[in-house]
């Protein structure tokens, strides 16, 4: 936090009133300054490229490209820019989507000025900030997310372990004393359940998501 | 006579010439003719003294008288010739006999045809003369010497001298060739003469006889004429030589002239005729033939003329014409020779050469160039014989030629006949050729086969002698299929022989153990003159065909029987069918009726589903039902909520003008059963006379049009009755058939659906509207909270701003104020949404202001307001104005990208806020922005919103116009009023 330069903040919101308020808010802090304004996602991307802000306060529900899409674009084009979602919505999927798009923070439009300022500083420092509601939603989402590979049967797990070891279908059949046809059947079911399109991808997923014990 | 003519012709020309020569020959001298022993023959010609007596009346006395004595002139020639003359000629000569013993002398007149000759011998004693007459025209018996020639006995004793007078008169030529001979000499002469004549006539007669035989055996036309020629030649010369007179017709001396003339004519005619036939002028030179015929015709005329004209005239006619005839003949012969018939023509012409030579010899003898001998004098006879002989030869040649030609022709004929036979044999049909004698000439192999039955020894007569009739009997010709004998005249052969082509196919022949049917075709064959020569008949066996025809005929009869039977059956079947057809027609009509009903149903259903205006649809249905069922009145009623009253939605009648009935109560008390049934869903059919008169208002209603029957069909939706379809009938006789009832129920079902749909649609519309409002409310709610959030942020930082920069803090405060104001406006709008009735209660101008502020606060869009005092508007209009303004402003905020918006509410007839009464003005709402206008894409996008605006406008009867140009902003105008 020993950055002398004020943090350049860009405001993205379709509601002019809100932008006015935020504008005024920024005036209240010396270590922040207004970098630019946009009233929709597309504008946001353009101005972001021009104005080169440090942090973007992004409203989510906007016409002509919503907040999460704009976040993704900005994060692609200017990876050094951090995005904080500032929205009225706390739906689970919105939180997920926005965070997946690359937002570093998610705040509702009921935060205090101090909290908002803190989140901006944290984002500039690369630390995420989540509102209570957002954190709850995230926890809920993570809990609900089906564990990849959770629906594999025992036999399928065995086959998967052997796949990971690099055995061919014939060798697997030998090892497990089943017919090669049965092996093939299990393999295709594994691919389906993991959402993999090849054995190699299945192996990679299994490894990534710790579906098999590393030996 | 020809020679005579020739002689005459030439003599006439050469008279002077002759006389000159004659003078040379023997000069005339006077003085007696000395008769000596040494000379037997004395030509007296040169010694004559001649006196012409033109009158012919002089007597001997006169002639011997001195006055005439001196008129005798001495002869100038050996044989003085005075041509044709009517005069008599006296001749005188002296004779002195100096012989020893000859005392009987014979005096011959050279010309046998001298007509009258008188010899005057002096009387032995005294004066006077003894007369001896002779001549061609004097009876032969009176002749001194019975000789063809005119001969006188002339007694003259030796040493005697006498003067002899003679008188000649002749109608023919006057030739005085006198010769005196001693008896021995005379005998000699006679013998020679007779011999010559014998030869001459012998040849001629032999020729005649020979050719008669030939004529009989060859029967050639030329021979006829040749024989004719020979005969006429013989006759002529017999007459000319006087032999006829002597031997044949001595008593017919009076006919001499006739005979002469006629024979001459015949002679020439025969020549001409013969030439004509021999040279075949008719075929080969028709013109000459005609000429020849003309010549003959003239001869034909000349012959009878001799009875009317004198001999002299006749002779002068005949001779020239004879010459003409000869010329014609020679010319024709020459032509024939030139045409190419060389040999016959040559022979013909060369025959004449002999005659010419003979005549020339004679002439030369007469002229003295040749010695006068019996030979030279008669050479012309040799010539004539030559002619006869050569002509005979010519004839023979011709016959030979003809025979050769005939043989060749026969050969060719045989060859062609042979070919014909081969052709006939080769033909696949039987052929028989019949001659006009009805006997066959030719029978080909097929014919033989067809007409034979070897086992029974039957067959055609190969000797070709069986006539047609006999064949008909032999084969028992019958008309096919009957026992009738085939009439001969119908046989094609007979008809062909008659000249027509004929064909029959109904001939049946009998071959003992088999019968054959024949088909015959016959044609005539014509010869070159167009006469039927042969008849050719071709025939073939058609027994099989006949058999087939017979079978066919039998089959056809059988078939006809079957057909007749079948036809009868069919007739019956047809009757049945007719009945069925009638039934079917009726069924079809019924079907047609059904189809009509279905189509009406279809239309009703279509109308109910497609027409958006329900009342209009119901009216259409009422009308259709009225027409379809043929009833007096149809009405559709809707049950009210309490189910006690029917609200008449639609009514149609074409013959019953009742006062409009809007509501039809169904009283529970009086029509309890009816109502109950209707509510249960039962169709009711009420007949006035049956169910008792209608009661209550319904009864009054029915009575007004004298309705007799009423059908009420309940309209059901989900087990509940929502209305009624009513049909009223004024007719007494008609009842509603089950089919009609069922039909009405079907229509009722459609109606129920339609009514329900209308209701749901309204509900849906209302729900949609409510939904829209709710959404808006949420929207507002959200925006309000956001604005408050902004405000709180500003409020939070305000103190710190105030610390650092009071000026800016004031600005911030101002912002804060604006924020809160905006929030308030939106809040109020939200409240309005939540309480729709508040919309109507709030004056329109206030609404507009509030709305504008609320909507633009979000985007902080600058706005302007022009609000005039509009009178109170009807509720729907008021609401519509509000909603349309709302939508328009929302659009501006969302899409226009404008920097300014202007809202106007104006009226044409401003009035005090109280308003009321009949206000007739216009109210105009306009929302204008200076944004980007409607691009085609945005227009598409906002279709729904604009559609809703238009609907609202329409629903209040206002006019909505949206004008927009790209880059120049948009104006939404709503005009309502009169």
CSV table of C-alpha atoms in Angstrom, one decimal, chain B residues 416-735:
chain,number,residue,atom,x,y,z
B,416,UNK,CA,-44.4,-67.9,-126.2
B,417,UNK,CA,-47.1,-70.5,-125.6
B,418,UNK,CA,-44.4,-72.5,-124.0
B,419,UNK,CA,-43.4,-69.7,-121.7
B,420,UNK,CA,-47.0,-69.1,-120.9
B,421,UNK,CA,-47.4,-72.7,-120.0
B,422,UNK,CA,-44.5,-72.4,-117.7
B,423,UNK,CA,-46.0,-69.3,-116.1
B,424,UNK,CA,-49.2,-71.0,-115.7
B,425,UNK,CA,-47.6,-74.1,-114.2
B,426,UNK,CA,-45.7,-71.9,-111.8
B,427,UNK,CA,-48.7,-70.1,-110.5
B,428,UNK,CA,-50.0,-71.2,-107.2
B,429,UNK,CA,-53.5,-71.2,-108.3
B,430,UNK,CA,-55.2,-73.5,-110.7
B,431,UNK,CA,-55.6,-72.0,-114.1
B,432,UNK,CA,-57.6,-73.1,-117.1
B,433,UNK,CA,-57.8,-71.3,-120.4
B,434,UNK,CA,-60.9,-71.7,-122.4
B,435,UNK,CA,-61.4,-70.8,-126.0
B,436,UNK,CA,-64.6,-69.4,-127.4
B,437,UNK,CA,-65.7,-72.9,-128.2
B,438,UNK,CA,-66.0,-73.5,-124.4
B,439,UNK,CA,-63.3,-76.1,-124.7
B,440,UNK,CA,-60.1,-75.7,-122.6
B,441,UNK,CA,-56.9,-74.8,-124.3
B,442,UNK,CA,-54.7,-75.0,-121.3
B,443,UNK,CA,-54.9,-76.6,-117.9
B,444,UNK,CA,-52.1,-76.1,-115.5
B,445,UNK,CA,-50.8,-78.5,-113.0
B,446,UNK,CA,-52.6,-77.1,-110.0
B,447,UNK,CA,-55.8,-77.3,-111.9
B,448,UNK,CA,-55.2,-80.9,-112.6
B,449,UNK,CA,-54.4,-81.6,-109.0
B,450,UNK,CA,-57.4,-79.7,-107.8
B,451,UNK,CA,-59.8,-81.4,-110.1
B,452,UNK,CA,-58.5,-84.9,-109.7
B,453,UNK,CA,-59.5,-87.7,-107.5
B,454,UNK,CA,-57.2,-90.5,-108.6
B,455,UNK,CA,-58.6,-93.1,-106.2
B,456,UNK,CA,-62.0,-92.7,-107.8
B,457,UNK,CA,-60.5,-92.2,-111.2
B,458,UNK,CA,-61.8,-88.7,-111.6
B,459,UNK,CA,-59.9,-86.1,-113.3
B,460,UNK,CA,-59.9,-83.4,-115.9
B,461,UNK,CA,-59.9,-84.3,-119.5
B,462,UNK,CA,-56.3,-83.8,-120.6
B,463,UNK,CA,-57.2,-84.1,-124.3
B,464,UNK,CA,-58.9,-80.8,-123.8
B,465,UNK,CA,-62.0,-81.8,-125.5
B,466,UNK,CA,-64.4,-81.7,-122.7
B,467,UNK,CA,-66.5,-78.6,-123.0
B,468,UNK,CA,-67.5,-76.4,-120.1
B,469,UNK,CA,-71.0,-77.8,-120.0
B,470,UNK,CA,-69.7,-81.3,-120.0
B,471,UNK,CA,-67.3,-80.5,-117.2
B,472,UNK,CA,-70.1,-78.9,-115.3
B,473,UNK,CA,-72.0,-82.2,-115.5
B,474,UNK,CA,-69.0,-84.3,-114.8
B,475,UNK,CA,-68.1,-82.4,-111.7
B,476,UNK,CA,-71.7,-81.7,-110.6
B,477,UNK,CA,-71.3,-78.0,-110.3
B,478,UNK,CA,-73.5,-76.9,-107.5
B,479,UNK,CA,-74.1,-73.7,-105.6
B,480,UNK,CA,-72.2,-74.0,-102.4
B,481,UNK,CA,-74.2,-75.2,-99.5
B,482,UNK,CA,-77.2,-76.2,-101.5
B,483,UNK,CA,-78.3,-78.8,-104.0
B,484,UNK,CA,-79.0,-76.3,-106.7
B,485,UNK,CA,-77.2,-76.9,-109.9
B,486,UNK,CA,-74.9,-74.0,-110.7
B,487,UNK,CA,-76.3,-72.0,-113.5
B,488,UNK,CA,-73.9,-72.1,-116.4
B,489,UNK,CA,-74.4,-68.5,-117.3
B,490,UNK,CA,-73.2,-67.5,-113.9
B,491,UNK,CA,-70.0,-69.3,-114.3
B,492,UNK,CA,-67.2,-66.9,-114.5
B,493,UNK,CA,-65.8,-68.6,-117.6
B,494,UNK,CA,-69.1,-67.9,-119.4
B,495,UNK,CA,-69.2,-64.4,-118.3
B,496,UNK,CA,-65.5,-63.9,-119.2
B,497,UNK,CA,-66.2,-65.2,-122.6
B,498,UNK,CA,-68.9,-62.6,-122.8
B,499,UNK,CA,-66.3,-60.0,-122.1
B,500,UNK,CA,-66.6,-59.2,-118.4
B,501,UNK,CA,-64.3,-59.9,-115.5
B,502,UNK,CA,-66.1,-62.2,-113.0
B,503,UNK,CA,-65.4,-63.7,-109.7
B,504,UNK,CA,-67.4,-66.1,-107.6
B,505,UNK,CA,-66.8,-68.0,-104.4
B,506,UNK,CA,-69.8,-70.2,-104.2
B,507,UNK,CA,-69.0,-73.1,-106.5
B,508,UNK,CA,-69.0,-76.6,-105.2
B,509,UNK,CA,-67.7,-79.5,-107.1
B,510,UNK,CA,-68.1,-83.1,-106.4
B,511,UNK,CA,-65.2,-85.5,-106.6
B,512,UNK,CA,-67.1,-88.6,-105.7
B,513,UNK,CA,-66.0,-89.0,-102.1
B,514,UNK,CA,-65.1,-85.4,-101.4
B,515,UNK,CA,-66.6,-82.1,-102.2
B,516,UNK,CA,-64.6,-79.0,-102.8
B,517,UNK,CA,-65.5,-75.4,-102.6
B,518,UNK,CA,-63.9,-73.3,-105.2
B,519,UNK,CA,-63.3,-69.6,-105.5
B,520,UNK,CA,-63.0,-68.5,-109.1
B,521,UNK,CA,-61.8,-65.5,-111.0
B,522,UNK,CA,-62.2,-65.2,-114.7
B,523,UNK,CA,-61.0,-62.7,-117.2
B,524,UNK,CA,-61.4,-62.4,-120.9
B,525,UNK,CA,-58.5,-62.2,-123.3
B,526,UNK,CA,-59.1,-60.1,-126.3
B,527,UNK,CA,-57.5,-60.5,-129.7
B,528,UNK,CA,-56.2,-57.6,-131.7
B,529,UNK,CA,-59.6,-56.7,-133.0
B,530,UNK,CA,-61.2,-56.5,-129.6
B,531,UNK,CA,-63.1,-59.7,-129.8
B,532,UNK,CA,-62.9,-62.2,-127.0
B,533,UNK,CA,-60.4,-64.8,-127.9
B,534,UNK,CA,-60.0,-66.7,-124.7
B,535,UNK,CA,-61.2,-66.7,-121.2
B,536,UNK,CA,-58.7,-67.4,-118.4
B,537,UNK,CA,-60.1,-68.7,-115.2
B,538,UNK,CA,-58.1,-69.1,-112.0
B,539,UNK,CA,-59.5,-70.9,-109.0
B,540,UNK,CA,-58.5,-72.3,-105.7
B,541,UNK,CA,-59.8,-74.6,-103.1
B,542,UNK,CA,-61.5,-72.8,-100.3
B,543,UNK,CA,-63.0,-75.8,-98.6
B,544,UNK,CA,-61.1,-75.0,-95.5
B,545,UNK,CA,-62.2,-71.5,-95.5
B,546,UNK,CA,-65.8,-72.5,-96.1
B,547,UNK,CA,-65.5,-74.9,-93.2
B,548,UNK,CA,-64.2,-72.2,-91.1
B,549,UNK,CA,-67.0,-69.8,-92.1
B,550,UNK,CA,-69.5,-72.5,-91.3
B,551,UNK,CA,-68.0,-73.1,-87.9
B,552,UNK,CA,-68.0,-69.3,-87.4
B,553,UNK,CA,-71.5,-69.1,-88.4
B,554,UNK,CA,-72.6,-71.8,-86.0
B,555,UNK,CA,-70.6,-70.2,-83.2
B,556,UNK,CA,-72.1,-66.9,-83.9
B,557,UNK,CA,-75.6,-68.4,-83.7
B,558,UNK,CA,-74.8,-70.0,-80.5
B,559,UNK,CA,-73.3,-66.8,-79.2
B,560,UNK,CA,-76.4,-64.9,-80.2
B,561,UNK,CA,-78.5,-67.2,-78.2
B,562,UNK,CA,-76.3,-66.8,-75.3
B,563,UNK,CA,-76.3,-63.0,-75.7
B,564,UNK,CA,-80.1,-63.0,-76.0
B,565,UNK,CA,-80.3,-64.9,-72.8
B,566,UNK,CA,-77.8,-62.7,-71.1
B,567,UNK,CA,-79.5,-59.6,-72.4
B,568,UNK,CA,-82.7,-60.7,-70.7
B,569,UNK,CA,-80.8,-61.2,-67.5
B,570,UNK,CA,-79.1,-57.9,-67.8
B,571,UNK,CA,-82.4,-56.3,-68.4
B,572,UNK,CA,-83.6,-57.6,-65.0
B,573,UNK,CA,-80.4,-56.6,-63.4
B,574,UNK,CA,-80.7,-53.2,-64.8
B,575,UNK,CA,-84.1,-52.8,-63.3
B,576,UNK,CA,-82.7,-53.6,-59.9
B,577,UNK,CA,-79.9,-51.2,-60.5
B,578,UNK,CA,-82.2,-48.5,-61.3
B,579,UNK,CA,-83.9,-49.0,-58.0
B,580,UNK,CA,-80.6,-48.9,-56.3
B,581,UNK,CA,-79.5,-45.8,-58.1
B,582,UNK,CA,-82.7,-44.1,-56.9
B,583,UNK,CA,-81.9,-45.1,-53.4
B,584,UNK,CA,-78.3,-44.0,-53.8
B,585,UNK,CA,-79.4,-40.7,-55.1
B,586,UNK,CA,-81.5,-40.2,-52.1
B,587,UNK,CA,-78.6,-41.2,-49.9
B,588,UNK,CA,-76.4,-38.8,-51.7
B,589,UNK,CA,-78.8,-36.0,-51.2
B,590,UNK,CA,-78.8,-36.8,-47.6
B,591,UNK,CA,-75.0,-36.8,-47.6
B,592,UNK,CA,-75.0,-33.5,-49.5
B,593,UNK,CA,-77.2,-32.1,-46.7
B,594,UNK,CA,-74.7,-33.4,-44.2
B,595,UNK,CA,-71.9,-31.9,-46.1
B,596,UNK,CA,-73.6,-28.6,-46.2
B,597,UNK,CA,-74.2,-28.8,-42.5
B,598,UNK,CA,-70.6,-29.7,-41.9
B,599,UNK,CA,-69.3,-26.9,-44.0
B,600,UNK,CA,-71.5,-24.5,-42.0
B,601,UNK,CA,-70.1,-26.0,-38.9
B,602,UNK,CA,-66.7,-25.5,-40.2
B,603,UNK,CA,-67.3,-22.0,-41.1
B,604,UNK,CA,-68.8,-21.3,-37.7
B,605,UNK,CA,-65.8,-22.9,-36.0
B,606,UNK,CA,-63.5,-20.9,-38.3
B,607,UNK,CA,-65.4,-17.7,-37.6
B,608,UNK,CA,-65.3,-18.3,-33.9
B,609,UNK,CA,-61.6,-18.9,-33.9
B,610,UNK,CA,-60.4,-16.4,-36.4
B,611,UNK,CA,-62.6,-13.3,-35.9
B,612,UNK,CA,-61.1,-11.3,-33.2
B,613,UNK,CA,-64.2,-9.3,-32.5
B,614,UNK,CA,-66.4,-11.6,-30.5
B,615,UNK,CA,-69.8,-9.9,-31.0
B,616,UNK,CA,-69.3,-9.8,-34.7
B,617,UNK,CA,-68.4,-13.5,-34.7
B,618,UNK,CA,-71.5,-14.3,-32.7
B,619,UNK,CA,-73.7,-12.4,-35.0
B,620,UNK,CA,-72.3,-14.3,-37.9
B,621,UNK,CA,-72.9,-17.5,-36.1
B,622,UNK,CA,-76.5,-16.6,-35.4
B,623,UNK,CA,-77.1,-15.8,-39.0
B,624,UNK,CA,-75.5,-19.0,-40.2
B,625,UNK,CA,-77.5,-21.1,-37.8
B,626,UNK,CA,-80.7,-19.4,-38.8
B,627,UNK,CA,-80.1,-20.1,-42.4
B,628,UNK,CA,-78.8,-23.6,-41.9
B,629,UNK,CA,-81.7,-24.8,-39.8
B,630,UNK,CA,-84.3,-22.7,-41.5
B,631,UNK,CA,-85.6,-21.4,-38.2
B,632,UNK,CA,-87.1,-18.0,-37.5
B,633,UNK,CA,-84.8,-16.8,-34.8
B,634,UNK,CA,-81.5,-17.7,-33.4
B,635,UNK,CA,-80.0,-16.1,-30.3
B,636,UNK,CA,-76.9,-16.6,-28.2
B,637,UNK,CA,-77.1,-15.8,-24.5
B,638,UNK,CA,-74.6,-15.7,-21.7
B,639,UNK,CA,-75.5,-16.6,-18.2
B,640,UNK,CA,-74.7,-14.1,-15.6
B,641,UNK,CA,-72.8,-14.8,-12.5
B,642,UNK,CA,-76.0,-15.5,-10.5
B,643,UNK,CA,-77.2,-17.7,-13.3
B,644,UNK,CA,-80.6,-16.2,-13.2
B,645,UNK,CA,-80.4,-14.1,-16.3
B,646,UNK,CA,-79.3,-14.6,-19.9
B,647,UNK,CA,-77.6,-11.7,-21.4
B,648,UNK,CA,-78.3,-11.9,-25.1
B,649,UNK,CA,-75.0,-11.4,-26.9
B,650,UNK,CA,-76.3,-12.0,-30.4
B,651,UNK,CA,-79.7,-12.5,-32.1
B,652,UNK,CA,-80.6,-13.0,-35.7
B,653,UNK,CA,-84.0,-13.2,-37.4
B,654,UNK,CA,-85.0,-12.8,-40.9
B,655,UNK,CA,-88.7,-12.8,-40.6
B,656,UNK,CA,-89.4,-11.8,-37.0
B,657,UNK,CA,-88.9,-8.2,-36.1
B,658,UNK,CA,-89.0,-8.3,-32.4
B,659,UNK,CA,-87.9,-5.5,-30.2
B,660,UNK,CA,-84.3,-5.9,-29.1
B,661,UNK,CA,-84.0,-8.2,-26.2
B,662,UNK,CA,-80.9,-7.7,-24.2
B,663,UNK,CA,-81.7,-9.8,-21.2
B,664,UNK,CA,-83.7,-12.9,-20.8
B,665,UNK,CA,-84.4,-13.8,-17.3
B,666,UNK,CA,-84.7,-17.4,-16.4
B,667,UNK,CA,-86.8,-17.3,-13.3
B,668,UNK,CA,-86.2,-20.1,-10.9
B,669,UNK,CA,-89.7,-20.2,-9.8
B,670,UNK,CA,-91.6,-20.5,-13.1
B,671,UNK,CA,-89.1,-22.3,-15.2
B,672,UNK,CA,-87.4,-24.2,-12.5
B,673,UNK,CA,-87.2,-27.3,-14.4
B,674,UNK,CA,-85.9,-25.6,-17.5
B,675,UNK,CA,-83.2,-23.8,-15.7
B,676,UNK,CA,-82.2,-26.8,-13.8
B,677,UNK,CA,-81.9,-28.8,-16.9
B,678,UNK,CA,-80.0,-26.1,-18.7
B,679,UNK,CA,-77.6,-25.8,-15.8
B,680,UNK,CA,-77.1,-29.5,-15.9
B,681,UNK,CA,-76.3,-29.3,-19.6
B,682,UNK,CA,-79.4,-30.8,-21.1
B,683,UNK,CA,-80.7,-29.5,-24.4
B,684,UNK,CA,-84.3,-28.6,-24.1
B,685,UNK,CA,-86.8,-28.7,-26.9
B,686,UNK,CA,-90.0,-27.0,-25.9
B,687,UNK,CA,-93.1,-27.2,-28.1
B,688,UNK,CA,-95.9,-24.8,-27.4
B,689,UNK,CA,-98.7,-27.1,-28.0
B,690,UNK,CA,-97.1,-29.9,-26.2
B,691,UNK,CA,-95.4,-28.4,-23.3
B,692,UNK,CA,-98.0,-25.8,-22.5
B,693,UNK,CA,-97.6,-22.2,-23.4
B,694,UNK,CA,-94.4,-20.4,-22.4
B,695,UNK,CA,-94.7,-18.4,-19.4
B,696,UNK,CA,-93.2,-15.2,-18.2
B,697,UNK,CA,-91.1,-12.9,-20.2
B,698,UNK,CA,-89.9,-15.7,-22.3
B,699,UNK,CA,-93.4,-16.6,-23.1
B,700,UNK,CA,-94.2,-13.0,-24.1
B,701,UNK,CA,-91.2,-13.0,-26.2
B,702,UNK,CA,-92.2,-16.2,-28.0
B,703,UNK,CA,-95.8,-15.1,-28.4
B,704,UNK,CA,-94.8,-12.0,-30.2
B,705,UNK,CA,-93.6,-14.0,-33.2
B,706,UNK,CA,-95.9,-16.9,-32.8
B,707,UNK,CA,-93.1,-19.2,-32.0
B,708,UNK,CA,-94.2,-22.8,-31.8
B,709,UNK,CA,-91.0,-24.6,-31.0
B,710,UNK,CA,-88.0,-23.6,-29.1
B,711,UNK,CA,-84.7,-25.4,-28.7
B,712,UNK,CA,-82.3,-24.3,-26.0
B,713,UNK,CA,-78.8,-25.8,-26.1
B,714,UNK,CA,-76.6,-25.0,-23.1
B,715,UNK,CA,-73.1,-23.8,-23.7
B,716,UNK,CA,-70.8,-25.7,-21.5
B,717,UNK,CA,-67.3,-25.1,-20.2
B,718,UNK,CA,-65.7,-27.6,-17.9
B,719,UNK,CA,-69.0,-29.0,-16.6
B,720,UNK,CA,-70.6,-25.7,-16.1
B,721,UNK,CA,-73.1,-23.9,-18.2
B,722,UNK,CA,-72.1,-20.4,-19.2
B,723,UNK,CA,-74.7,-19.6,-21.7
B,724,UNK,CA,-77.4,-20.8,-24.1
B,725,UNK,CA,-77.9,-21.2,-27.9
B,726,UNK,CA,-81.5,-20.8,-28.7
B,727,UNK,CA,-83.4,-21.7,-31.9
B,728,UNK,CA,-87.0,-20.6,-32.4
B,729,UNK,CA,-89.2,-21.9,-35.0
B,730,UNK,CA,-92.6,-20.5,-36.0
B,731,UNK,CA,-93.6,-23.5,-38.1
B,732,UNK,CA,-96.1,-25.9,-36.6
B,733,UNK,CA,-95.4,-28.9,-38.8
B,734,UNK,CA,-91.7,-29.0,-38.4
B,735,UNK,CA,-89.9,-30.5,-35.5
